[in-house]
Amino acid sequence: MPSVAGDADRRALTLVERDDVAASVPKALPRTDVPANGTRLRGRGRECEALDRLLAGVRAGGSQVLVLRGRRGVGKTALLEYASERASECRVVRGAGVQSEMDLAFAGLHQLCGPLLDHAEQLPVPQRQALGTALGLRAGDAPDRFFLGLAVLGLLREVAAERPLVFFMDDAQWLDQTSAQVLGFVARRLEATSVAVVVTVYEGSGEHEFAGLPELVVEGLGNRDAGALLGSMVTGRLDEGVRDRIVAETRGNPRALLEVARSMTPAELAGGFGLHDPLLPPGQIEESLLRQLAPLPAATRQLLLLAAAEPLGDAALVLRATQRLKLGVEAAAPAVGAGLVEFGERVRFRHPLMRSAIYRASSREDRRAVHGALADATDPQTDPDRRAWHRAHATFGPDDGVADELERSAGRARARGGRAAEAAFLERATLLTRAPARRAQRGLAAAQANHDAGAPEAALDMLAAAQAGPLDALQNARVDLLRAQISFAVSGGSDAPALLLNAAKRLEPLDVGLAREAYLDAISAGIVNGQLGRDGTLAEIGQAARAAPQPLRHPRASDLLLDGLALLITEGYPAGTPVLKRALSAFCAEDVAADEDLRWLGLACHTAGLLWDDEAREILSARQVEAARDAGTPAVSPLALTSQLGAHLSAGKLDGAVAQNREAELVADPRESDRAACDALAVAAFQGREAESCRLIDATTSAVVARGQGTSLTMIQWSTALLYNGLGRYDKAVDAARQASEHPDQLLFGSWPLVELIEAASRSGMTECAADALQRLAETTGASATDWALGVEARSRALLTDGQEAEELYREAIDRLGRTRAVMYLARTHLLYGEWLRRERRRLDAREQLRVAQDLCTAMGLDAFAQRAARELLATGETARKRTLGTTGQLTAQEAEIARLAGDGLSNPEIGARLFISPRTVEYHLHKVFAKLNIYSRKQLVRALDSAPSRQGPPGTRLGVAEAA
């Protein structure tokens, strides 16, 4: 039997084949079309259209059957995921054949019928008894298969009478025989029933129970889509030539692409500069492949090794190299005849792992010979880097000439942003360098390049090589700094800030610029350690950074960031905010150097959150993700994605947050899986999913504590407070928010939990606790003075105020937050204002605010807060409206007119005067427009209206008092 991938591989394939992480597609490759609900599968337009037609048919009352047939790993499960997500308004039942259960009679029927047994009582007695016996619910002889088939058919019809039913069965070739026969029987007799059956089977599996049913053969992806998919799987830079070779050898099979991506190093992916380690023992698959090579002539095996050593599969280059090895063209015939390899424009091995198997199994002498031939056949003018690489692998012993070539190649790789390739060149150059001092210098450079490329183990190995040679004082200090940076990247422990602080002090008299960068690293480490760090460490770093020498050149953005953070740490927000605002402006400017962008954008983005600067936060988080991808540094990407996820949540862009979390899960180092889990918790809390949130809280808390990730612990506590405020469980929200905000010296999440604490404490009658939290909040919001900050402060003050003053504060908060990207805070402010109005017995005014809150929260996916608004609406005597595609996708005539006038620049009072409605009613309708168009500011109205559907009245219709009433 063929092997089946594990759950982790299946999940990874489903995630990577989706195209909802739009930016993960390489810029040179076009993306496929996007279905209406935003879910995308690369290169699967034909298949998705077929599934969409199937679902439309079952919704319309007709029966539907489809067999998806294809090779292992081609993406059939991803298509089922797509269809499952699209099956709105249908009842969905899913099952999967399991190889180990093929001998268990009726195992598949358990999956199909088990969730539907609440309708079994309506079946005729013989059918009900047959089904009960098959499922082990009653004793009896083996049921007649005809009665059993009728029972399952009747059960599906009973369920579908209430609601269309869709049944998905994955890997149906592994169903037990009886279940497969019954499922095939049912699929042929559905007739005019609102039931759809979709099964997937392996091509060539030999099953025949589904023969003759409508089927769709799922092929491998086309070259462009396969290349885009491969690009989304890898975390570093992907060379176009390497990409094309992998796509060709995998035939566009998504699972094969995933296997190859996992088996290759970042340096190999960046350009083939890093062949498989020949010291590693071959795996089971490779051993099987190698046995096929044994009968081949020696010349053929040497030709295959030559092709395996050429990472791009360049057939012309391989041909030129064969001449230098005196191999005739006829040497290829046995391998081609056996179907092991194809020679066209590219050399394509039958199995993508055969290349590494051949290379690993060869001797060092044979490898040097083929690399030498490839080096001689490579043009030094058009491809100097590949020639240097092959020369390096053909060289026995030190060779300074080759080492110099490799160092020049490393410089070119760095200029292109290929950090992994740079590291590979420098590692090899170090090994080939004779002079100990020069070798140590190159080893230190290789260690730095590996650290930048996210390869800490390789970086430590090269540091050890560097320390074996003579180092001067500056180089020794750089070793200390790099070792501290690697330690922090790997473990994130509480000792990292102190190590980085010591390295910074040691660098002060040797290199001012490097010392200042080390201080920024120390501050970053202190922030990440947060509440789990050692008391006073961050303050000590701030004091030392303030006393550090000033830059010798014009201050860069990073210099301003260091000075501002040092002031904020030592003297508070009022002292540090002005300098930090200048730093953020500098980072947002277009002329910031690429290296500075990449290294410090994460800290700058977090600083924007500290200062309640939503515009800078969005700009910098997007730029951080782009810079990390462009530079091919996987170690940066998870933090960058986390930053952007926070910006998406604040702006109410749940789809973007979910997509970022999915990509973070794919690119995160396994040692940092808790970071992606914390992001997933934030999304679940945002949506009000208590069960999932609690599971994630339990799963992540101990992990982040063990790693010393105090910021992640604060994020868990903040997410918990957000969750329970949405659910109205204010006692639990108070506890979580207190834990998250009781460490005033932490910098990243220090203010946001205070907002949750004020709401929860005020609702719990804990006035003193709320007032203390408000005083601490005002220190940060007053210093930043952005609309986001002052809007949040006004809302928080309103919770602790009565009468007209409270109303004015709520109105101020709505006005200020309405001018920001912080739509989540705006929606919740409408909710709090509506709750306050209801308690003031102003039911009509309360309804207006609560409707806006419900619309905004529902559109954003803030389900718990939307339900809070619905409950409050019920308390005012109004039944909360259900959201439908019609209410979210179209503008009414009055909404369209108000949106047009707002887009023209008219204020709310001016719009109200023109349409004879109140400014408050204008504001209400505008918030509905924003929710329907998925925008957050007036600036976006003009562009959004160009593509928004609307229900316009007849020409000349006056949109005014009559419609408003």
Tab-separated table of N, CA and C in Angstrom, residues 134 163 265 289 390 467 570 656 679 702 758 875 933 941:
chain	number	residue	atom	x	y	z
A	134	ALA	N	-25.219	-2.338	11.757
A	134	ALA	CA	-23.934	-2.015	11.128
A	134	ALA	C	-23.103	-1.101	12.011
A	163	ARG	N	-32.039	20.861	5.484
A	163	ARG	CA	-30.938	21.727	5.087
A	163	ARG	C	-30.061	20.960	4.107
A	265	THR	N	18.639	23.153	1.853
A	265	THR	CA	19.109	24.221	2.733
A	265	THR	C	18.802	25.574	2.102
A	289	LEU	N	16.168	4.426	-4.530
A	289	LEU	CA	16.562	5.038	-5.796
A	289	LEU	C	17.955	4.579	-6.216
A	390	HIS	N	31.934	25.836	-8.022
A	390	HIS	CA	32.411	24.546	-8.510
A	390	HIS	C	33.924	24.424	-8.312
A	467	GLN	N	37.516	31.840	16.328
A	467	GLN	CA	38.262	31.974	17.572
A	467	GLN	C	39.528	31.114	17.596
A	570	THR	N	14.292	55.757	30.905
A	570	THR	CA	14.857	56.380	32.106
A	570	THR	C	14.013	57.532	32.645
A	656	GLY	N	-6.797	39.514	7.022
A	656	GLY	CA	-5.359	39.736	6.952
A	656	GLY	C	-4.643	39.129	8.134
A	679	ASP	N	0.033	34.251	18.384
A	679	ASP	CA	-0.698	34.987	17.355
A	679	ASP	C	-2.062	34.351	17.113
A	702	SER	N	3.163	27.770	29.395
A	702	SER	CA	4.372	27.154	29.957
A	702	SER	C	5.551	27.282	29.001
A	758	ILE	N	-9.422	48.946	32.426
A	758	ILE	CA	-10.359	50.026	32.751
A	758	ILE	C	-11.786	49.597	32.434
A	875	ALA	N	-32.399	44.422	24.868
A	875	ALA	CA	-32.804	45.107	26.101
A	875	ALA	C	-33.478	46.448	25.815
A	933	LEU	N	-18.013	48.238	2.969
A	933	LEU	CA	-16.940	48.372	1.991
A	933	LEU	C	-15.601	47.904	2.529
A	941	LEU	N	-12.857	56.254	0.571
A	941	LEU	CA	-14.217	56.153	0.051
A	941	LEU	C	-14.267	56.213	-1.473
